[in-house]
Each structure stands twice: as C-alpha cells, then as structure tokens.
CSV table of C-alpha atoms in Angstrom, one decimal:
chain,number,residue,atom,x,y,z
Y,1,MET,CA,89.8,49.7,154.3
Y,2,LYS,CA,87.8,52.8,152.9
Y,3,ASP,CA,89.2,54.3,149.4
Y,4,SER,CA,91.7,56.7,151.0
Y,5,MET,CA,90.3,59.5,149.2
Y,6,THR,CA,86.8,59.1,151.2
Y,7,HIS,CA,88.8,57.8,154.3
Y,8,SER,CA,89.7,60.2,156.8
Y,9,ILE,CA,93.6,60.5,158.0
Y,10,GLN,CA,93.4,62.0,161.7
Y,11,ILE,CA,96.0,64.6,162.1
Y,12,THR,CA,97.3,65.7,165.3
Y,13,LYS,CA,100.1,68.8,165.0
Y,14,VAL,CA,103.0,69.3,167.3
Y,15,ALA,CA,102.7,72.2,169.8
Y,16,GLN,CA,105.6,74.1,168.5
Y,17,SER,CA,107.6,73.0,165.4
Y,18,ARG,CA,111.3,72.5,165.8
Y,19,VAL,CA,112.3,73.3,162.5
Y,20,GLY,CA,113.7,76.8,163.9
Y,21,GLN,CA,116.2,74.6,165.7
Y,22,VAL,CA,117.7,73.1,162.5
Y,23,ASP,CA,119.9,74.9,159.9
Y,24,LEU,CA,118.2,73.6,156.7
Y,25,ASN,CA,120.4,75.9,154.8
Y,26,ASN,CA,124.0,74.1,156.0
Y,27,SER,CA,123.8,71.1,154.1
Y,28,ILE,CA,122.4,68.7,156.8
Y,29,VAL,CA,123.5,65.1,156.6
Y,30,MET,CA,120.5,62.9,155.8
Y,31,GLY,CA,119.2,60.9,158.4
Y,32,THR,CA,120.6,63.0,161.3
Y,33,GLN,CA,117.8,65.6,162.0
Y,34,PHE,CA,114.0,64.4,161.7
Y,35,SER,CA,110.7,66.5,161.2
Y,36,ASP,CA,108.0,67.1,163.5
Y,37,HIS,CA,105.5,64.4,162.8
Y,38,MET,CA,105.0,60.6,161.4
Y,39,PHE,CA,102.3,59.3,159.5
Y,40,VAL,CA,101.1,55.8,161.3
Y,41,CYS,CA,98.7,52.8,160.4
Y,42,ASP,CA,97.8,49.8,162.0
Y,43,TYR,CA,97.3,46.2,160.3
Y,44,GLU,CA,95.2,44.2,162.6
Y,45,ASN,CA,92.6,41.4,161.9
Y,46,GLY,CA,93.6,41.3,158.4
Y,47,ALA,CA,92.9,45.4,157.8
Y,48,TRP,CA,94.8,48.3,157.9
Y,49,HIS,CA,93.0,50.6,160.4
Y,50,ASN,CA,93.4,54.0,161.9
Y,51,PRO,CA,95.6,56.0,159.6
Y,52,ARG,CA,96.9,59.1,161.3
Y,53,ILE,CA,99.4,62.0,161.5
Y,54,GLU,CA,100.7,62.3,164.9
Y,55,PRO,CA,104.2,64.2,166.4
Y,56,LEU,CA,106.8,62.2,166.1
Y,57,ALA,CA,107.7,60.1,169.1
Y,58,LEU,CA,109.3,56.7,170.0
Y,59,ILE,CA,107.1,53.4,169.2
Y,60,PRO,CA,106.3,51.3,172.2
Y,61,THR,CA,108.0,48.0,171.2
Y,62,HIS,CA,107.4,44.5,172.9
Y,63,PRO,CA,110.7,42.6,173.0
Y,64,ALA,CA,109.2,39.6,171.2
Y,65,ALA,CA,108.1,41.8,168.3
Y,66,MET,CA,108.5,39.7,165.2
Y,67,ALA,CA,110.4,42.3,163.2
Y,68,LEU,CA,113.1,41.9,165.8
Y,69,HIS,CA,113.6,38.3,165.5
Y,70,TYR,CA,112.5,37.2,162.2
Y,71,GLY,CA,113.3,40.2,160.2
Y,72,GLN,CA,109.8,41.2,158.7
Y,73,ALA,CA,110.8,44.8,157.8
Y,74,ILE,CA,110.8,46.7,154.4
Y,75,PHE,CA,111.0,50.4,153.6
Y,76,GLU,CA,111.0,52.9,150.8
Y,77,GLY,CA,113.1,56.1,150.0
Y,78,MET,CA,111.5,59.1,148.5
Y,79,LYS,CA,112.5,62.9,148.4
Y,80,ALA,CA,110.0,65.8,148.7
Y,81,THR,CA,111.1,69.2,146.9
Y,82,LEU,CA,109.6,72.6,146.3
Y,83,GLY,CA,108.0,73.9,143.3
Y,84,LYS,CA,108.5,77.3,141.9
Y,85,ASP,CA,105.5,78.7,143.6
Y,86,GLY,CA,106.3,77.2,146.9
Y,87,THR,CA,104.1,74.0,146.6
Y,88,PRO,CA,105.6,70.8,147.9
Y,89,LEU,CA,106.5,68.2,145.3
Y,90,LEU,CA,106.6,64.2,145.3
Y,91,PHE,CA,108.3,62.4,142.7
Y,92,ARG,CA,106.5,59.4,141.3
Y,93,PRO,CA,105.2,58.1,144.6
Y,94,GLU,CA,102.8,55.9,143.1
Y,95,GLU,CA,105.7,53.3,141.9
Y,96,ASN,CA,107.0,53.6,145.4
Y,97,ALA,CA,103.8,52.7,146.5
Y,98,LYS,CA,103.9,49.7,143.9
Y,99,ARG,CA,107.3,48.7,144.8
Y,100,LEU,CA,106.4,48.7,148.5
Y,101,ASN,CA,104.0,46.0,147.9
Y,102,HIS,CA,106.2,43.9,145.8
Y,103,SER,CA,108.5,43.9,148.9
Y,104,ALA,CA,105.4,43.1,151.2
Y,105,ASP,CA,104.5,40.3,149.0
Y,106,ARG,CA,107.8,38.8,148.6
Y,107,MET,CA,108.2,39.0,153.0
Y,108,GLY,CA,105.1,37.4,153.6
Y,109,MET,CA,103.6,40.7,154.7
Y,110,PRO,CA,100.3,42.4,154.1
Y,111,LEU,CA,99.8,44.6,150.9
Y,112,PHE,CA,99.1,48.4,151.9
Y,113,PRO,CA,96.5,50.3,149.6
Y,114,GLU,CA,98.4,52.1,147.4
Y,115,ASP,CA,95.9,55.2,147.1
Y,116,LEU,CA,96.1,55.7,150.6
Y,117,PHE,CA,100.1,55.1,150.4
Y,118,VAL,CA,100.1,58.7,147.9
Y,119,GLU,CA,97.5,60.3,150.1
Y,120,ALA,CA,99.2,59.6,153.3
Y,121,LEU,CA,102.6,61.0,151.5
Y,122,LYS,CA,100.5,64.2,150.3
Y,123,GLN,CA,99.3,65.2,153.7
Y,124,PHE,CA,102.3,64.3,155.4
Y,125,THR,CA,104.3,66.4,152.8
Y,126,ALA,CA,102.2,69.3,152.8
Y,127,LEU,CA,102.4,69.4,156.9
Y,128,GLU,CA,106.3,69.3,156.9
Y,129,LYS,CA,106.5,71.8,154.0
Y,130,ASP,CA,108.8,74.2,156.4
Y,131,TRP,CA,111.3,71.2,156.7
Y,132,ILE,CA,112.1,71.0,153.0
Y,133,PRO,CA,115.4,72.5,152.4
Y,134,THR,CA,115.8,75.0,149.3
Y,135,GLN,CA,119.2,74.4,148.7
Y,136,GLU,CA,120.2,72.9,145.1
Y,137,GLY,CA,120.2,69.2,145.3
Y,138,SER,CA,118.9,69.3,148.9
Y,139,ALA,CA,115.1,68.0,150.0
Y,140,LEU,CA,113.2,66.3,152.5
Y,141,TYR,CA,113.7,62.8,152.4
Y,142,LEU,CA,110.8,60.6,153.2
Y,143,ARG,CA,111.2,57.1,154.7
Y,144,PRO,CA,107.8,54.9,154.7
Y,145,PHE,CA,108.3,51.5,156.1
Y,146,MET,CA,106.3,48.6,157.2
Y,147,TYR,CA,107.4,46.2,160.1
Y,148,ALA,CA,105.8,43.4,162.2
Y,149,ASP,CA,105.0,44.7,165.6
Y,150,GLU,CA,103.2,41.0,166.7
Y,151,PRO,CA,104.9,39.5,169.8
Y,152,PHE,CA,105.3,36.0,169.3
Y,153,ILE,CA,108.3,33.9,169.4
Y,154,GLY,CA,107.6,31.4,166.2
Y,155,MET,CA,108.8,30.9,162.9
Y,156,ARG,CA,105.5,32.3,160.8
Y,157,ALA,CA,104.3,35.0,159.1
Y,158,ALA,CA,102.9,38.0,161.7
Y,159,THR,CA,99.6,38.9,162.0
Y,160,SER,CA,100.0,42.6,163.3
Y,161,PHE,CA,102.1,45.4,161.5
Y,162,LYS,CA,102.9,49.0,161.7
Y,163,PHE,CA,103.0,51.1,158.5
Y,164,ILE,CA,105.0,54.5,159.4
Y,165,VAL,CA,106.3,57.5,157.2
Y,166,MET,CA,108.7,59.9,158.7
Y,167,GLY,CA,111.0,62.5,157.0
Y,168,SER,CA,114.6,63.9,157.3
Y,169,PRO,CA,115.8,67.0,155.6
Y,170,ALA,CA,119.1,66.1,153.5
Y,171,GLY,CA,121.5,68.0,151.7
Y,172,PRO,CA,123.2,66.4,148.9
Y,173,PHE,CA,124.6,62.7,149.3
Y,174,PHE,CA,127.7,62.9,147.0
Y,175,SER,CA,129.3,66.1,145.9
Y,176,ARG,CA,132.0,64.5,144.4
Y,177,LYS,CA,132.8,61.3,142.3
Y,178,ILE,CA,133.0,58.1,144.0
Y,179,LYS,CA,135.1,55.0,144.0
Y,180,LEU,CA,133.7,51.4,144.0
Y,181,TYR,CA,135.0,48.2,145.2
Y,182,ALA,CA,133.9,45.0,142.9
Y,183,GLU,CA,133.2,42.6,145.6
Y,184,LYS,CA,134.6,39.0,145.2
Y,185,LYS,CA,133.9,37.3,148.4
Y,186,TYR,CA,130.9,38.9,149.8
Y,187,VAL,CA,127.3,38.5,147.8
Y,188,ARG,CA,124.3,40.7,148.2
Y,189,ALA,CA,121.5,38.6,146.7
Y,190,VAL,CA,120.9,35.7,144.8
Y,191,ASN,CA,118.1,34.8,142.4
Y,192,GLY,CA,115.3,33.6,144.4
Y,193,GLY,CA,116.3,35.4,147.4
Y,194,THR,CA,115.1,38.8,148.7
Y,195,GLY,CA,117.5,40.9,146.3
Y,196,GLU,CA,114.6,42.3,144.5
Y,197,ALA,CA,112.7,43.3,147.9
Y,198,LYS,CA,113.6,46.4,149.6
Y,199,ALA,CA,114.1,44.6,152.8
Y,200,ALA,CA,115.9,45.7,156.0
Y,201,GLY,CA,118.2,42.7,156.1
Y,202,ASN,CA,119.3,43.1,152.4
Y,203,TYR,CA,121.5,45.9,153.9
Y,204,ALA,CA,122.4,44.5,157.3
Y,205,ALA,CA,123.9,41.9,155.2
Y,206,ALA,CA,126.2,44.7,153.2
Y,207,ILE,CA,127.3,46.5,156.2
Y,208,ARG,CA,130.6,44.3,156.8
Y,209,PRO,CA,131.3,44.5,153.1
Y,210,THR,CA,130.9,48.2,153.0
Y,211,GLU,CA,133.0,48.9,155.9
Y,212,TYR,CA,135.9,46.8,154.2
Y,213,ALA,CA,135.6,48.7,151.1
Y,214,LYS,CA,135.7,52.0,152.8
Y,215,ALA,CA,139.0,50.7,154.9
Y,216,LYS,CA,140.4,50.3,151.4
Y,217,GLY,CA,139.6,53.9,150.3
Y,218,TYR,CA,136.5,53.5,148.3
Y,219,ASP,CA,133.1,54.5,149.0
Y,220,GLN,CA,130.9,51.9,148.1
Y,221,VAL,CA,130.7,48.2,146.9
Y,222,LEU,CA,129.9,47.2,143.2
Y,223,TRP,CA,128.0,43.7,143.7
Y,224,LEU,CA,128.6,40.9,141.8
Y,225,ASP,CA,126.3,37.8,141.0
Y,226,ALA,CA,126.7,35.1,143.8
Y,227,GLN,CA,127.9,32.6,141.7
Y,228,ASP,CA,130.6,33.3,139.8
Y,229,PHE,CA,131.4,36.9,140.6
Y,230,GLU,CA,131.3,37.8,136.9
Y,231,TYR,CA,128.1,39.8,136.4
Y,232,ILE,CA,127.6,43.2,137.8
Y,233,GLN,CA,124.7,43.8,139.8
Y,234,GLU,CA,124.2,46.9,141.6
Y,235,VAL,CA,126.0,49.6,144.1
Y,236,GLY,CA,125.4,49.4,147.6
Y,237,THR,CA,122.3,52.5,147.5
Y,238,MET,CA,121.9,52.7,143.8
Y,239,ASN,CA,121.5,50.9,140.7
Y,240,VAL,CA,124.5,51.6,137.8
Y,241,PHE,CA,124.8,52.8,134.2
Y,242,PHE,CA,127.9,52.5,131.9
Y,243,LYS,CA,128.0,54.5,128.6
Y,244,VAL,CA,130.2,52.3,126.1
Y,245,GLY,CA,130.7,53.4,122.6
Y,246,GLY,CA,127.8,56.2,123.0
Y,247,GLN,CA,125.0,53.9,124.2
Y,248,PHE,CA,124.2,53.1,127.7
Y,249,ILE,CA,123.8,49.6,129.2
Y,250,THR,CA,122.6,48.5,132.8
Y,251,PRO,CA,122.1,45.2,134.4
Y,252,ASP,CA,118.7,44.1,133.8
Y,253,LEU,CA,116.2,43.0,136.5
Y,254,SER,CA,117.1,39.5,136.8
Y,255,GLY,CA,115.5,38.7,140.1
Y,256,SER,CA,118.1,40.1,142.6
Y,257,ILE,CA,118.5,43.3,141.6
Y,258,LEU,CA,116.5,46.4,142.8
Y,259,ALA,CA,114.0,47.9,140.4
Y,260,GLY,CA,115.1,51.5,141.0
Y,261,ILE,CA,112.7,54.3,140.6
Y,262,THR,CA,115.3,56.4,139.7
Y,263,ARG,CA,116.8,53.9,137.5
Y,264,MET,CA,113.4,53.5,135.7
Y,265,SER,CA,113.5,57.5,135.3
Y,266,VAL,CA,116.8,57.5,134.1
Y,267,ILE,CA,116.1,55.0,131.3
Y,268,GLU,CA,113.3,57.0,129.9
Y,269,LEU,CA,114.7,60.4,130.2
Y,270,LEU,CA,117.9,59.2,128.2
Y,271,ARG,CA,115.8,57.1,125.6
Y,272,SER,CA,113.7,60.7,125.3
Y,273,LYS,CA,117.2,62.4,124.4
Y,274,GLY,CA,117.5,59.8,121.9
Y,275,PHE,CA,120.4,57.7,123.7
Y,276,VAL,CA,120.1,53.7,123.1
Y,277,VAL,CA,119.9,51.8,126.5
Y,278,THR,CA,120.1,48.3,126.9
Y,279,GLU,CA,119.1,46.5,129.8
Y,280,ARG,CA,121.3,43.1,129.8
Y,281,PRO,CA,123.5,41.0,131.7
Y,282,ILE,CA,127.2,42.9,132.1
Y,283,LYS,CA,130.2,41.2,132.9
Y,284,ILE,CA,132.8,42.9,134.7
Y,285,SER,CA,135.3,41.8,132.2
Y,286,GLU,CA,133.2,43.3,129.5
Y,287,ILE,CA,133.6,47.0,131.3
Y,288,ILE,CA,137.6,46.4,132.1
Y,289,GLU,CA,137.9,45.6,128.3
Y,290,ALA,CA,135.8,48.7,127.3
Y,291,SER,CA,138.2,50.8,129.6
Y,292,LYS,CA,141.2,49.2,128.0
Y,293,ASN,CA,140.2,49.8,124.2
Y,294,GLY,CA,138.9,53.3,125.1
Y,295,THR,CA,135.1,53.0,124.6
Y,296,LEU,CA,134.2,53.1,128.3
Y,297,GLU,CA,132.9,57.0,128.3
Y,298,GLU,CA,131.1,57.5,131.8
Y,299,ALA,CA,129.5,55.5,134.4
Y,300,PHE,CA,127.3,56.6,137.3
Y,301,GLY,CA,124.8,55.3,140.0
Y,302,ALA,CA,121.4,56.5,140.5
Y,303,GLY,CA,119.3,55.8,143.4
Y,304,THR,CA,116.6,58.4,145.5
Y,305,ALA,CA,119.2,58.9,148.5
Y,306,VAL,CA,121.9,59.6,146.1
Y,307,GLY,CA,120.7,61.2,142.8
Y,308,ILE,CA,123.3,60.8,140.4
Y,309,ALA,CA,126.7,59.7,141.8
Y,310,MET,CA,129.5,60.0,139.2
Y,311,ILE,CA,132.1,57.3,139.1
Y,312,GLU,CA,135.6,57.9,139.0
Y,313,GLU,CA,137.1,54.6,139.5
Y,314,ILE,CA,136.3,50.9,139.9
Y,315,GLY,CA,138.6,48.5,140.9
Y,316,ASN,CA,139.9,45.5,143.6
Y,317,ASN,CA,142.9,43.6,144.2
Y,318,ASP,CA,143.0,42.1,140.7
Y,319,PHE,CA,142.2,45.3,138.4
Y,320,CYS,CA,141.9,49.2,138.8
Y,321,ILE,CA,139.3,50.9,135.8
Y,322,GLN,CA,139.9,55.0,135.9
Y,323,LEU,CA,136.8,56.5,134.4
Y,324,PRO,CA,137.2,59.3,131.9
Y,325,GLU,CA,137.2,62.9,134.1
Y,326,ALA,CA,134.6,64.2,131.9
Y,327,ASN,CA,130.9,63.0,132.0
Y,328,PRO,CA,128.4,65.4,129.9
Y,329,THR,CA,125.4,62.8,129.8
Y,330,SER,CA,125.6,61.9,133.4
Y,331,VAL,CA,125.8,65.7,134.0
Y,332,MET,CA,122.8,66.6,131.8
Y,333,VAL,CA,120.9,63.5,133.4
Y,334,ASN,CA,121.4,64.7,136.9
Y,335,ASP,CA,120.6,68.5,136.4
Y,336,THR,CA,117.5,67.6,134.2
Y,337,LEU,CA,116.3,65.5,137.2
Y,338,ASN,CA,116.9,68.0,139.7
Y,339,ALA,CA,115.3,70.6,137.6
Y,340,ILE,CA,111.9,68.7,137.1
Y,341,LYS,CA,111.9,67.8,140.6
Y,342,VAL,CA,111.7,71.6,141.6
Y,343,GLN,CA,109.7,72.7,138.5
Y,344,ALA,CA,112.7,74.6,137.0
Y,345,VAL,CA,111.9,72.9,133.6
Y,346,GLU,CA,109.0,71.4,132.0
Y,347,ASP,CA,108.2,67.9,133.6
Y,348,PRO,CA,107.2,66.3,130.1
Y,349,PHE,CA,107.1,62.7,131.5
Y,350,GLY,CA,104.0,63.6,134.3
Y,351,TRP,CA,106.5,62.2,137.0
Y,352,ILE,CA,105.5,65.6,139.3
Y,353,VAL,CA,102.6,64.9,142.2
Y,354,ALA,CA,101.7,68.0,144.2
Y,355,ALA,CA,101.6,67.4,147.9
Y,356,LYS,CA,98.5,69.9,148.5
C-alpha cells in the first residue's frame, strides 16, 4: 500500500449527525453510544485496500467468518480529547499502532501500516470532533480493531481481514476507589500464550472470573501467575503499580502481561518527578507483608479506559489488604496525565498529537 500520507482516505459523511441526540455532559457510559462514522480498510490478496471513512453501519458477515470460529481478532483502546483551542487531540497513537502490530504478529494476522493507522485516527477524530465530551475525565473512546472475515471452516490463518475504527463518548470509568479480588483458581495468561497480545479471546476468558469477583463485592480481578498463583500479573483492564517505602514497583513485562500505553507513560512521568520505578516480578506475599509492616503507601491501576484507578482493597478468602486512605502520588499522576491530554499544562514528553 502507498504511504498513508499520500494515499487518499475516501470520506463519506452522514447526511445528519446524531450527536444532538446524546447528552455528552451527563457522564455517559463508555460503549453505550457510538459516533456517526467508522474507518474501514480491507485486507485481500496480501495487501490492505480501500481505506475509507463512512457512516457507522452494520457489517455484513458470513456465518463462516474465521474470526467467529478460530478467534483471529485483536483490538486497541485510545482516547481523544479537546485541547485548549478546541483542537481534537490523540495520546501517543503511534504506540497503539506498534502494539496493534505486535498483537497481529502473535495472532498470525497481517500487519497494518503504522503511518496509515495514525493518519486514519487523525482524520476520523477530526471528523468526529463534536462527539468529544468536555467534562473533566471524559473523552471520545476510540476502538481500532482487526478481525478475520474470510468465510472458511478450517484451522489455518485467514487470508482476508477487516480493520475498523469506531468511537464511543465516555465519562470517567471509575469515580471512586476500587477493590480487587486476588484470583487463585482461574488464570488470565501464561508465558508463551497470548497474554501480551490485545486479543479478544483474552478478555472472553476473563468474563466469568470477573463476574465471580463482583458477586463477592469486588470490582475487578487481580490476576496472579498461572503456575503457583504467587506473582502479580495485572488487573482485568489495567496494569498495576504499588508504592512501597517511597518507591514504585510494577510487574515486569514477562511475556504474559500487556504492555500498556498508560503503564509506559506512568513510568516515564514518575521517573521525571524523581521517583524510583522498578519493573520486576512481585509476589503477592510481598505486598501483604508491606501492608503489615506499614511500608505499603499507595496502589493504583493504569489503563486507557480507566485512566488511573485508586485501589482501596486487595483480598480473597485468605487475606485482606487495606490501602491507606491518602494517595497523593496517585492523584498527582492522574491529574497530570489528564491535564496533559487537554493541554492544561505543558506536554514535556511530546505525547500529544493534534488530529487535524
């Protein structure tokens, strides 16, 4: 395919926008409303073809589409905000492009041109500007995804795929502190598996354990390693950080943990503020001991959808960790990231990309 900066993206606009039918200032729940358009690109005969933006619509799908039977489906999550002059802004879209291709490679799917990924997001977001909420902590959630649409029943890599981007306005994900259930029966991923890919099946396998955790009064699952249930992996929709004795620790990317864009950004931000951040294996017993001896100061989750989610409790039938009420560093991280995303403060990292 031609370089995306010279390749034309055909745009077909809706006759009448639906944005006036949605109350964007009422903290709408992500994934319940969708913007007017979608970006679509088709993979056939070994190449990507026909990049276009068109009105959001149902997708004709053959019952034998291979994604439905063999799970070749991946996705990304991003957020678009408005800058101080009303310009739509993207947060590190090139990193999402890289991670999409990392997932695609693991799942036996074709790579998508990273420059086209970014250009498509820019043009799509500029077109959907009116769908970006202005309330603090709100954004237009962007969902790029790819799936195998070839009609074939058989165990092999598909030969045709669709890449699509759609948008959903969203209010803050968690407006309160959360409780995590340390799972010791079910597992999310193993080394050598698909845990470090953003594959749809990873999340399907997490649904039932998450429902069990919610039934016990928790918000999400804290996943532990698949062998001994000793080492902390990640939370259902986010990576996790602990502040112990003034320093931050977070599980290293050992092959079964998703490389979060927010995780990466939090590490860079904390280090820029003078904090020591160590990426390494972390035993749950270490966090229990730190809680007992008073060195566990803060804990939070970090992810695109949730932003920064303060943690108040981690537990299961065997133990219960109560986090301190104050989380000054977590609040600083949350406020700084949110401010950078709307140009309320300077972006010293070069993370923000204007969508125009």
